[in-house]
Coordinates of C-alpha atoms and ligand atoms in Angstrom, one line a residue:
M7 CA -1.6 -12.7 25.0
P8 CA -4.0 -13.2 28.7
T9 CA -4.1 -16.0 30.5
L10 CA -7.2 -18.5 30.3
K11 CA -8.2 -16.5 33.7
S12 CA -7.6 -13.2 32.3
A13 CA -9.2 -13.5 29.2
S14 CA -12.4 -14.9 30.8
L15 CA -12.1 -12.1 33.1
L16 CA -12.4 -10.0 30.5
A17 CA -14.6 -11.4 28.1
S18 CA -17.0 -11.5 31.3
L19 CA -16.2 -7.3 32.0
A20 CA -16.7 -6.8 28.2
L21 CA -20.5 -8.5 28.5
A22 CA -20.9 -6.3 31.0
L23 CA -19.9 -3.1 29.4
T24 CA -21.7 -4.3 26.4
S25 CA -25.2 -5.1 27.2
T26 CA -27.0 -3.5 24.0
S27 CA -28.4 -7.0 22.4
T28 CA -26.7 -5.4 19.2
L29 CA -23.0 -6.8 20.2
A30 CA -22.8 -10.3 20.2
S31 CA -19.8 -11.9 22.8
P32 CA -16.5 -11.9 22.1
S33 CA -15.6 -15.5 21.1
N34 CA -13.0 -17.4 21.8
T35 CA -11.3 -16.9 18.2
Q36 CA -12.5 -13.3 18.4
W37 CA -10.0 -13.0 21.3
R38 CA -7.6 -14.6 18.9
A39 CA -8.2 -12.8 16.0
S40 CA -7.8 -9.6 17.9
T41 CA -4.3 -10.2 19.3
D42 CA -2.8 -12.0 16.5
W43 CA 0.0 -10.3 14.8
V44 CA -1.0 -11.1 10.6
L45 CA 2.2 -11.0 8.8
E46 CA 0.9 -10.2 5.6
Q47 CA -0.4 -7.3 6.9
H48 CA 2.9 -6.1 7.7
L49 CA 4.6 -5.7 4.3
G50 CA 4.1 -2.2 3.3
N51 CA 3.7 -1.3 0.3
L52 CA 4.0 -5.1 -0.7
S53 CA 1.6 -6.3 1.5
P54 CA -1.8 -7.9 0.0
Y55 CA -5.1 -5.8 -0.1
F56 CA -6.5 -5.7 3.1
D57 CA -8.9 -3.4 4.3
A58 CA -7.3 -0.7 6.8
P59 CA -7.8 -0.9 10.5
V60 CA -10.2 2.2 11.5
A61 CA -8.6 4.4 13.6
K62 CA -9.8 5.2 17.2
G63 CA -12.8 7.5 17.4
L64 CA -13.6 6.9 14.1
S65 CA -16.5 4.5 12.4
K66 CA -17.3 3.1 9.2
G67 CA -20.5 4.3 7.6
L68 CA -22.0 8.0 6.7
P69 CA -23.0 10.7 8.9
Q70 CA -27.1 10.2 9.0
G71 CA -28.8 12.6 6.4
C72 CA -25.8 11.4 4.2
E73 CA -26.1 9.9 1.3
V74 CA -23.3 9.4 -1.3
E75 CA -23.2 11.9 -4.6
Q76 CA -19.9 11.7 -6.2
V77 CA -16.9 9.6 -5.4
S78 CA -13.5 10.0 -6.7
L79 CA -11.2 6.2 -6.9
V80 CA -7.5 6.2 -7.4
Q81 CA -7.2 2.6 -7.0
R82 CA -3.9 1.0 -6.9
H83 CA -3.0 -1.9 -9.6
G84 CA -3.1 -5.4 -8.2
S85 CA -0.6 -7.8 -6.4
R86 CA 2.2 -8.2 -8.8
N87 CA 5.8 -9.7 -9.1
P88 CA 8.9 -8.2 -8.3
I89 CA 10.1 -4.7 -10.6
S90 CA 13.6 -4.8 -11.8
Q91 CA 14.9 -3.4 -8.8
E92 CA 14.1 -6.1 -6.3
I93 CA 14.9 -9.2 -9.0
G94 CA 18.4 -9.2 -8.7
T95 CA 19.1 -9.7 -5.1
I96 CA 16.3 -12.4 -5.5
A97 CA 18.4 -14.2 -7.9
N98 CA 21.5 -14.0 -6.0
L99 CA 19.9 -15.6 -3.4
S100 CA 19.1 -18.5 -5.4
Y101 CA 23.0 -18.3 -7.1
Y102 CA 24.0 -18.4 -3.9
I103 CA 22.0 -21.7 -2.6
N104 CA 22.4 -23.6 -6.2
N105 CA 26.5 -22.8 -6.2
N106 CA 26.3 -24.6 -2.7
T107 CA 24.2 -27.5 -3.2
Q108 CA 27.0 -29.8 -1.3
L109 CA 26.9 -27.9 1.7
F110 CA 23.3 -27.4 1.6
S111 CA 22.6 -31.5 0.8
N112 CA 24.9 -32.2 3.9
P113 CA 24.4 -30.8 7.0
K114 CA 26.8 -32.3 9.5
W115 CA 24.3 -33.6 12.0
G116 CA 22.1 -34.6 9.7
A117 CA 18.8 -33.4 8.6
W118 CA 16.7 -34.3 12.0
S119 CA 19.1 -31.4 13.8
L120 CA 18.3 -28.7 11.1
P121 CA 16.1 -25.6 12.3
E122 CA 12.8 -26.3 10.9
E123 CA 12.7 -23.4 9.2
F124 CA 15.1 -23.9 7.2
L125 CA 14.9 -27.7 6.3
F126 CA 13.3 -27.0 2.7
L127 CA 17.0 -26.0 2.0
Y128 CA 17.9 -29.8 2.5
Q129 CA 14.6 -31.5 1.9
D130 CA 13.4 -29.8 -1.4
G131 CA 17.1 -29.4 -2.7
G132 CA 17.9 -26.1 -2.3
W133 CA 15.5 -23.0 -3.9
N134 CA 15.2 -21.3 -7.1
N135 CA 13.8 -18.2 -8.2
T136 CA 11.5 -18.6 -10.2
F137 CA 9.4 -15.0 -10.3
V138 CA 9.1 -13.1 -13.2
T139 CA 9.3 -9.3 -13.4
D140 CA 6.5 -6.4 -13.1
D141 CA 3.7 -8.9 -13.9
L142 CA 0.2 -8.9 -12.4
S143 CA -0.2 -11.9 -10.7
A144 CA -3.4 -14.6 -9.9
T145 CA -3.9 -13.0 -6.7
G146 CA -3.7 -9.3 -8.0
R147 CA -6.5 -10.3 -10.8
R148 CA -8.7 -11.4 -8.1
E149 CA -7.5 -8.2 -6.3
L150 CA -9.1 -5.8 -8.9
F151 CA -11.9 -8.0 -10.0
S152 CA -13.4 -8.5 -6.7
H153 CA -12.9 -4.4 -5.9
G154 CA -15.2 -4.4 -8.9
V155 CA -17.8 -6.3 -7.9
D156 CA -17.3 -4.6 -4.1
F157 CA -17.4 -0.8 -6.0
R158 CA -20.5 -2.0 -7.9
L159 CA -22.1 -3.3 -4.9
E160 CA -20.8 -0.7 -2.5
Y161 CA -23.0 2.0 -4.8
P162 CA -25.1 0.9 -6.7
S163 CA -26.8 3.9 -7.8
L164 CA -23.6 5.6 -9.4
N165 CA -22.4 4.1 -12.7
T166 CA -19.6 5.1 -15.1
T167 CA -18.1 3.7 -18.2
R168 CA -14.6 5.6 -17.8
F169 CA -12.0 3.9 -16.8
V170 CA -8.4 6.0 -17.0
A171 CA -4.9 4.2 -16.5
G172 CA -1.6 4.8 -16.1
G173 CA -0.1 3.5 -18.7
Q174 CA 2.1 0.5 -17.8
D175 CA 0.6 -3.1 -18.5
R176 CA 0.2 -3.8 -14.4
V177 CA -2.0 -0.8 -14.8
V178 CA -4.4 -1.1 -17.6
E179 CA -4.4 -4.7 -16.7
S180 CA -5.9 -3.7 -13.3
A181 CA -8.5 -1.3 -14.9
Q182 CA -9.7 -4.7 -17.2
W183 CA -10.3 -6.6 -14.1
F184 CA -12.2 -4.1 -12.4
A185 CA -13.8 -3.4 -15.3
A186 CA -15.1 -7.0 -15.7
G187 CA -16.3 -7.1 -11.8
Y188 CA -17.9 -3.9 -12.3
L189 CA -19.7 -3.7 -15.9
G190 CA -19.6 -7.7 -16.5
R191 CA -18.1 -9.5 -19.3
H192 CA -18.7 -7.3 -22.1
Y193 CA -17.4 -4.9 -20.2
N194 CA -15.1 -4.2 -23.7
S195 CA -18.0 -3.3 -25.6
T196 CA -19.1 -0.9 -22.8
A197 CA -16.5 1.0 -21.1
D198 CA -13.8 3.5 -22.4
L199 CA -10.6 3.0 -21.8
E200 CA -8.3 6.1 -21.6
V201 CA -4.7 5.4 -21.2
I202 CA -2.2 8.2 -19.9
P203 CA 1.3 7.5 -21.0
E204 CA 3.8 7.2 -18.0
T205 CA 6.6 8.3 -20.0
E206 CA 8.9 10.8 -18.7
G207 CA 7.6 14.6 -20.3
V208 CA 4.0 13.8 -20.3
V209 CA 2.0 15.5 -17.8
S210 CA -0.3 13.3 -15.7
Y211 CA -1.5 13.2 -12.0
I212 CA -1.0 9.5 -12.1
T213 CA 2.8 9.7 -12.5
P214 CA 3.2 13.5 -11.9
M215 CA 7.0 13.1 -11.2
D216 CA 7.5 12.5 -14.6
T217 CA 7.6 15.9 -15.2
C218 CA 9.6 17.3 -12.6
T219 CA 13.4 17.3 -13.8
E220 CA 15.2 17.1 -10.3
W221 CA 13.1 14.1 -8.7
K222 CA 15.3 11.6 -7.8
Y223 CA 14.4 7.9 -6.8
S224 CA 17.1 8.0 -4.6
S225 CA 16.0 10.6 -2.4
G226 CA 13.9 7.7 -0.8
N227 CA 16.9 5.2 -1.4
D228 CA 19.2 6.7 0.4
L229 CA 17.1 6.4 3.5
V230 CA 16.6 2.3 2.8
T231 CA 20.7 2.1 2.6
A232 CA 21.4 3.8 6.0
W233 CA 18.2 1.8 7.5
D234 CA 19.2 -1.6 5.9
S235 CA 22.8 -0.6 7.3
V236 CA 21.3 -0.8 11.1
Y237 CA 18.9 -3.8 10.7
L238 CA 20.5 -6.0 7.7
P239 CA 23.5 -7.3 9.7
R240 CA 21.5 -7.8 13.1
I241 CA 19.4 -10.8 10.8
S242 CA 22.1 -12.1 9.0
K243 CA 24.2 -12.6 11.9
R244 CA 21.5 -14.4 13.5
I245 CA 20.5 -16.8 10.5
N246 CA 24.3 -17.4 10.2
R247 CA 25.1 -18.2 13.5
L248 CA 22.2 -20.2 13.7
L249 CA 23.1 -22.3 10.8
R250 CA 26.8 -22.2 11.2
P251 CA 26.7 -25.5 13.4
H252 CA 24.7 -27.4 10.8
Y253 CA 26.1 -25.9 7.1
P254 CA 30.1 -24.9 8.4
G255 CA 31.3 -22.0 6.5
V256 CA 27.8 -21.1 5.4
N257 CA 27.4 -17.3 4.5
F258 CA 24.8 -15.4 3.9
T259 CA 25.3 -11.7 3.0
E260 CA 22.9 -8.8 4.3
S261 CA 22.3 -8.9 0.5
N262 CA 20.7 -12.6 0.4
V263 CA 19.0 -11.6 3.8
H264 CA 17.2 -8.9 1.6
G265 CA 16.6 -11.3 -1.0
M266 CA 14.7 -13.4 1.2
L267 CA 12.5 -10.9 3.0
W268 CA 11.6 -10.2 -0.5
A269 CA 11.3 -14.0 -1.5
C270 CA 8.4 -13.7 1.0
A271 CA 6.9 -11.0 0.3
Y272 CA 6.5 -11.8 -3.2
D273 CA 5.8 -15.1 -2.9
I274 CA 2.8 -13.8 -0.6
A275 CA 2.0 -11.2 -3.8
V276 CA 2.2 -14.0 -6.3
K277 CA 0.9 -17.7 -4.2
G278 CA -1.1 -15.8 -1.3
P279 CA -0.5 -16.0 2.4
G280 CA 1.0 -19.4 4.0
S281 CA 2.9 -20.1 1.0
S282 CA 6.3 -19.3 1.3
K283 CA 9.1 -21.1 2.5
W284 CA 11.0 -18.1 3.8
C285 CA 8.3 -16.0 5.6
P286 CA 8.8 -18.3 8.4
V287 CA 13.0 -17.9 8.9
F288 CA 12.1 -14.1 10.3
R289 CA 11.2 -13.1 13.8
R290 CA 8.1 -10.7 14.0
H291 CA 10.4 -7.7 14.9
E292 CA 12.6 -8.8 11.3
I293 CA 9.6 -8.2 9.5
E294 CA 8.7 -5.2 11.2
D295 CA 12.2 -4.0 10.7
F296 CA 11.3 -4.6 7.0
E297 CA 8.2 -3.1 6.8
Y298 CA 9.8 0.1 8.4
E299 CA 12.3 0.3 5.4
L300 CA 9.4 0.0 3.1
D301 CA 7.9 3.2 4.8
L302 CA 11.3 5.2 4.4
L303 CA 11.5 4.2 0.8
M304 CA 7.8 5.6 -0.2
R305 CA 8.2 8.7 2.4
G306 CA 11.6 9.2 1.1
A307 CA 10.7 9.1 -2.9
F308 CA 7.0 10.0 -2.6
G309 CA 6.4 11.6 0.5
Y310 CA 7.6 14.1 3.2
G311 CA 11.2 12.8 2.6
L312 CA 11.7 14.3 -0.7
P313 CA 13.0 17.4 -0.7
K314 CA 12.4 21.2 -1.7
G315 CA 8.7 20.6 -1.0
Q316 CA 8.2 18.5 -4.3
G317 CA 6.1 16.2 -2.3
P318 CA 3.1 18.6 -1.5
L319 CA 3.8 20.0 -4.9
L320 CA 4.0 17.1 -7.1
G321 CA 0.1 15.4 -5.6
S322 CA -1.2 18.9 -6.1
L323 CA -2.1 18.2 -10.3
Y324 CA -4.4 15.0 -8.6
V325 CA -6.0 18.1 -6.1
G326 CA -6.8 20.3 -8.9
N327 CA -8.7 17.6 -11.1
L328 CA -10.0 16.5 -7.8
T329 CA -11.7 20.0 -6.9
E330 CA -13.4 20.7 -10.4
R331 CA -14.9 17.6 -9.7
L332 CA -16.2 18.5 -6.1
D333 CA -16.4 22.3 -6.5
D334 CA -19.6 22.9 -8.5
S335 CA -19.1 26.3 -9.5
K336 CA -16.4 25.1 -11.9
T337 CA -17.4 22.9 -14.6
K338 CA -14.4 21.7 -16.7
D339 CA -15.1 18.0 -15.5
D340 CA -18.4 16.7 -16.5
P341 CA -20.9 18.0 -13.9
S342 CA -22.7 15.0 -15.1
Q343 CA -20.6 12.3 -14.0
S344 CA -21.0 10.7 -10.6
V345 CA -17.9 8.2 -10.9
Y346 CA -14.4 8.9 -11.7
L347 CA -12.3 5.7 -12.1
D348 CA -8.1 6.2 -12.0
F349 CA -6.0 2.9 -12.1
A350 CA -2.4 4.1 -10.8
H351 CA -0.1 3.4 -8.4
D352 CA 1.4 3.6 -4.6
T353 CA 3.0 6.5 -5.3
T354 CA 0.1 8.3 -6.2
I355 CA -1.6 8.0 -3.6
D356 CA 1.6 8.7 -1.5
L357 CA 2.0 11.9 -3.0
I358 CA -2.2 13.0 -2.6
L359 CA -1.9 12.1 1.2
T360 CA 1.0 14.2 1.3
T361 CA -0.2 17.3 -0.5
L362 CA -3.3 17.0 1.9
G363 CA -0.9 17.1 4.9
L364 CA -2.5 13.7 6.1
A365 CA -0.4 11.0 8.1
K366 CA 2.2 13.7 9.0
D367 CA 4.7 12.2 11.4
D368 CA 7.3 15.2 13.0
E369 CA 10.5 12.8 12.6
Y370 CA 11.2 9.7 10.2
P371 CA 14.5 8.5 11.6
S372 CA 16.4 6.7 8.9
Q373 CA 18.2 5.2 11.9
G374 CA 15.7 4.0 14.0
P375 CA 14.6 3.5 16.5
V376 CA 11.0 2.5 14.9
D377 CA 8.0 4.4 16.4
P378 CA 5.2 1.9 16.4
A379 CA 2.6 4.7 16.4
R380 CA 3.8 6.6 13.4
K381 CA 1.2 8.0 10.9
W382 CA 3.1 6.8 7.6
R383 CA 2.7 3.7 7.3
T384 CA 2.3 2.2 3.9
S385 CA 0.6 -1.3 5.0
Y386 CA -2.3 0.7 5.5
Q387 CA -1.8 3.4 3.5
V388 CA -1.2 1.3 -0.1
P389 CA -1.1 -2.0 0.3
F390 CA -1.4 -3.5 -3.4
A391 CA -4.6 -3.1 -5.0
A392 CA -5.3 -0.2 -2.2
R393 CA -8.3 2.1 -2.8
M394 CA -8.6 5.7 -2.1
E395 CA -12.0 7.4 -2.0
F396 CA -13.1 10.6 -2.5
L397 CA -16.8 10.7 -1.5
K398 CA -18.9 14.1 -2.3
L399 CA -21.7 13.6 0.3
S400 CA -25.1 15.2 0.1
C401 CA -26.3 15.5 3.6
S402 CA -29.9 17.2 4.8
S403 CA -30.2 17.8 8.6
E404 CA -33.1 15.3 9.9
G405 CA -36.7 15.9 8.0
G406 CA -34.8 18.9 6.8
K407 CA -35.9 20.4 3.2
K408 CA -34.0 19.6 -0.3
E409 CA -32.8 23.4 0.1
E410 CA -31.1 23.1 3.6
E411 CA -28.9 20.2 2.5
E412 CA -25.3 20.6 3.5
K413 CA -22.4 19.0 1.2
R414 CA -19.4 16.8 2.7
I415 CA -16.3 15.4 1.8
Q416 CA -15.2 11.6 3.4
L417 CA -12.1 10.2 2.6
L418 CA -11.9 6.7 2.6
L419 CA -8.1 4.9 2.2
N420 CA -8.9 1.0 1.7
K421 CA -12.4 1.4 3.5
A422 CA -11.4 2.9 6.8
P423 CA -12.6 6.6 7.3
V424 CA -9.5 9.0 7.6
D425 CA -10.1 11.9 10.2
L426 CA -10.1 15.2 8.1
S427 CA -11.4 17.9 10.9
E428 CA -7.3 18.9 11.2
L429 CA -7.1 19.8 7.6
C430 CA -10.7 21.5 7.3
G431 CA -10.0 23.4 10.7
T432 CA -13.6 21.8 11.9
S433 CA -15.0 20.0 14.7
F434 CA -14.2 16.5 15.0
E435 CA -16.6 14.3 13.1
P436 CA -16.9 10.7 13.7
H437 CA -16.7 9.3 10.3
G438 CA -14.1 11.5 9.4
T439 CA -16.1 14.3 7.3
C440 CA -15.9 17.4 7.4
P441 CA -17.8 20.2 5.0
L442 CA -16.8 20.5 1.3
N443 CA -16.2 24.1 1.1
R444 CA -14.2 23.7 4.6
F445 CA -12.0 21.0 2.9
L446 CA -12.3 23.6 -1.0
N447 CA -10.8 26.7 1.2
S448 CA -8.8 24.5 3.5
K449 CA -4.8 26.0 2.9
P450 CA -3.4 22.8 1.4
V451 CA -6.1 22.1 -1.5
L452 CA -6.2 26.1 -1.8
E453 CA -2.4 26.0 -2.3
A454 CA -2.4 23.2 -4.5
N455 CA -4.5 25.2 -6.9
K456 CA -2.7 27.4 -7.4
V457 CA -0.1 25.0 -8.5
V458 CA 0.8 25.8 -12.1
Q459 CA 3.3 24.0 -14.3
G460 CA 6.6 25.3 -14.6
D461 CA 5.6 28.8 -12.4
P462 CA 8.4 29.6 -10.1
R463 CA 7.4 27.3 -7.1
W464 CA 7.0 24.4 -9.9
V465 CA 10.9 25.7 -11.1
S466 CA 12.1 26.1 -7.5
A467 CA 11.2 22.3 -6.5
C468 CA 11.4 20.5 -9.5
G469 CA 14.1 23.0 -11.9
A470 CA 13.3 23.9 -15.4
G471 CA 12.5 21.9 -18.4
N472 CA 9.6 19.4 -18.9
G473 CA 11.4 15.9 -16.9
L474 CA 12.8 15.0 -19.9
Ligands
NAG202 C1 24.5 -10.0 -7.7 O1 25.5 -10.7 -7.6 C2 26.8 -10.4 -8.3 C3 28.2 -10.7 -8.1 O2 28.4 -11.1 -6.7 C4 27.1 -8.7 -8.5 O3 27.7 -8.0 -9.0 C5 25.2 -8.0 -7.9 O4 25.8 -6.5 -7.9 C6 24.8 -8.7 -7.5 N1 23.1 -7.6 -7.4 C7 22.6 -7.5 -6.7 C8 21.3 -7.1 -7.0 O5 23.1 -7.3 -5.8
NAG203 C1 26.3 -19.3 -9.7 O1 26.3 -18.1 -9.3 C2 27.2 -17.2 -11.0 C3 26.9 -15.9 -9.8 O2 27.1 -15.7 -8.8 C4 25.3 -17.6 -11.3 O3 25.8 -16.9 -12.6 C5 25.5 -19.1 -12.1 O4 24.0 -19.1 -12.5 C6 25.3 -19.7 -10.6 N1 24.9 -21.3 -10.7 C7 23.7 -22.3 -10.6 C8 23.6 -23.2 -10.6 O5 22.8 -21.4 -9.6
NAG204 C1 16.7 -25.2 -9.4 O1 17.2 -24.9 -11.1 C2 18.2 -25.7 -11.1 C3 18.6 -25.5 -12.5 O2 17.6 -25.9 -13.0 C4 17.7 -27.5 -10.5 O3 19.0 -28.3 -10.8 C5 17.2 -27.8 -9.4 O4 16.8 -29.1 -9.2 C6 16.7 -26.9 -8.9 N1 15.9 -26.5 -7.7 C7 15.0 -26.2 -7.1 C8 15.0 -27.1 -5.9 O5 13.9 -26.4 -7.5
NAG205 C1 -23.9 1.1 -15.7 O1 -23.4 1.5 -17.7 C2 -23.7 1.0 -18.6 C3 -23.5 1.7 -19.8 O2 -24.2 2.4 -20.3 C4 -24.5 -0.1 -18.4 O3 -23.9 -1.4 -19.8 C5 -24.7 -0.6 -17.6 O4 -26.0 -1.6 -17.4 C6 -24.6 0.4 -16.6 N1 -24.9 -0.4 -15.2 C7 -26.0 -0.1 -14.0 C8 -25.6 -0.8 -13.1 O5 -26.5 1.3 -14.1
NAG206 C1 -11.2 -3.6 -25.0 O1 -10.2 -4.0 -26.3 C2 -9.4 -3.3 -27.1 C3 -8.5 -4.2 -27.8 O2 -8.0 -5.3 -27.7 C4 -8.9 -2.3 -25.9 O3 -7.8 -1.7 -26.7 C5 -9.5 -1.8 -25.2 O4 -8.4 -1.0 -24.5 C6 -10.1 -2.4 -24.5 N1 -10.6 -1.7 -23.2 C7 -10.8 -1.9 -22.2 C8 -12.3 -0.9 -21.7 O5 -10.5 -2.5 -21.4
NAG207 C1 30.7 -13.6 4.7 O1 31.1 -13.0 3.5 C2 31.4 -11.8 3.4 C3 31.2 -10.7 2.3 O2 31.3 -11.5 1.0 C4 32.9 -11.6 3.9 O3 32.9 -10.1 4.7 C5 33.0 -12.2 5.7 O4 34.1 -12.7 5.8 C6 32.3 -14.3 5.3 N1 32.8 -14.4 6.6 C7 32.7 -15.7 6.7 C8 32.9 -16.1 8.5 O5 33.4 -16.4 5.7
NAG208 C1 -7.8 16.1 -15.4 O1 -8.2 15.1 -15.6 C2 -8.5 15.1 -16.8 C3 -8.4 14.0 -18.0 O2 -7.4 13.0 -17.7 C4 -7.6 16.1 -17.9 O3 -7.4 16.3 -19.0 C5 -7.3 17.5 -17.1 O4 -6.6 17.9 -18.2 C6 -7.2 17.2 -15.5 N1 -7.1 18.7 -15.2 C7 -6.2 18.8 -14.6 C8 -6.6 19.7 -13.7 O5 -5.2 17.8 -13.7

């Protein structure tokens, strides 16, 4: 934090630099906002939706003379309750507390001396796990409804009534809330919802790993286990050391600490920011270590960390489909359709990024150290209700004729433009766009279009068989 004096010095400097009348002078609250660290934006793929920060050098909006001709949206489901792999750890935390009510209700030096952030264990008579599993939360419903409204307002001249969703309850429900926001309360009589089953053996770009026999969740989980053994003991030691003078014999395990971290994230996912008893228990760097765990998991199970080239291969199913929509010379998809809505998962988005070679780091060590400038960041890429949008743009040079129009492509990830210049091999453009034909002829896109299920490349990555 800058001192008051240097802050006002900086403010007057900034004023001098931004002498154009369009920029307001930074108020105190803006200074604070720009330096404040927001916990719920560091919960990886368990963060509630927020617009991703715009990367340095890029700007929102379209290049001059461009308009949006087509949008393909990959929409992650909204905030939800814990999944089955997580709930047991959270339940064990509450069992430990409830099996030790004598201990927690009798702090050795009285309640007044307890560390403030743990006072709830005494005052509330403990803590219970009240999460259900898998279901979309109220926050999640709002995220999707509000995205549906936003999407209508952002692309008022485009329209569709066709919705495609992966066959999982929270994904289908997300599509429905979005549809209500997008089409209004009679959406059910106008909209057409196609559900692609999420079962093994069903070919789907929403869950492409379901047809990859050799794909394993443990590819990510093993990295997580390695990192957990580095960062969780540090936290359990600190917390036990803090509490033992008050609660002699207290012994929160590393797994209990993991449960506290998940409880923090899911309290926010279910009840909103500020609602959690557990979040204040952690230091900033501890939350950032948890964030890295989530990054490692997603990168390892649905990204560059997958073995045998599975990552780029699996995302190619979507990229192949996208190519058909974007390429006027391919007519398989409906050429009159201007909006494509796919309701999906964080995993879908991560695999597409991997196929396109985006957000790629050279190293991603499972023992740390954590690179604060790493590119693969699930908080920015796949928070709950994440939106990935491929925009086909029609652009004319200023005063140009219709024949001279050029097609370009823009990728928005949680409303922030992604720089496509390296992928396309073109010069940098401040909105991240590149000419459509350069995108379609880029190596990753050409490679993705060559993938055929069951061909030698598929078999060498996924094995034979169809995921069964
Ligand atoms: C919960 O605790 C029980 C008993 O200690 C243990 O067997 C089980 O593996 C734990 N579950 C998880 C998910 O850690
Ligand atoms: C005590 O812990 C066990 C598992 O270790 C659990 O089954 C039981 O429900 C717990 N008791 C309470 C009161 O939570
Ligand atoms: C947790 O649940 C137990 C068993 O239902 C109950 O006795 C206890 O009061 C609850 N604790 C809190 C903090 O809600
Ligand atoms: C979109 O299409 C549906 C179905 O044809 C129609 O009911 C709705 O009014 C359209 N919305 C807009 C804004 O064009
Ligand atoms: C409309 O309602 C029916 C029956 O409840 C359901 O099967 C269908 O999926 C709904 N359509 C949409 C777009 O949600
Ligand atoms: C805490 O629990 C762990 C695992 O159950 C055990 O190995 C350790 O000895 C315990 N520590 C204390 C101080 O009770
Ligand atoms: C694209 O998606 C549609 C709708 O799910 C499907 O029918 C088609 O086979 C897909 N195309 C490719 C190339 O995956």
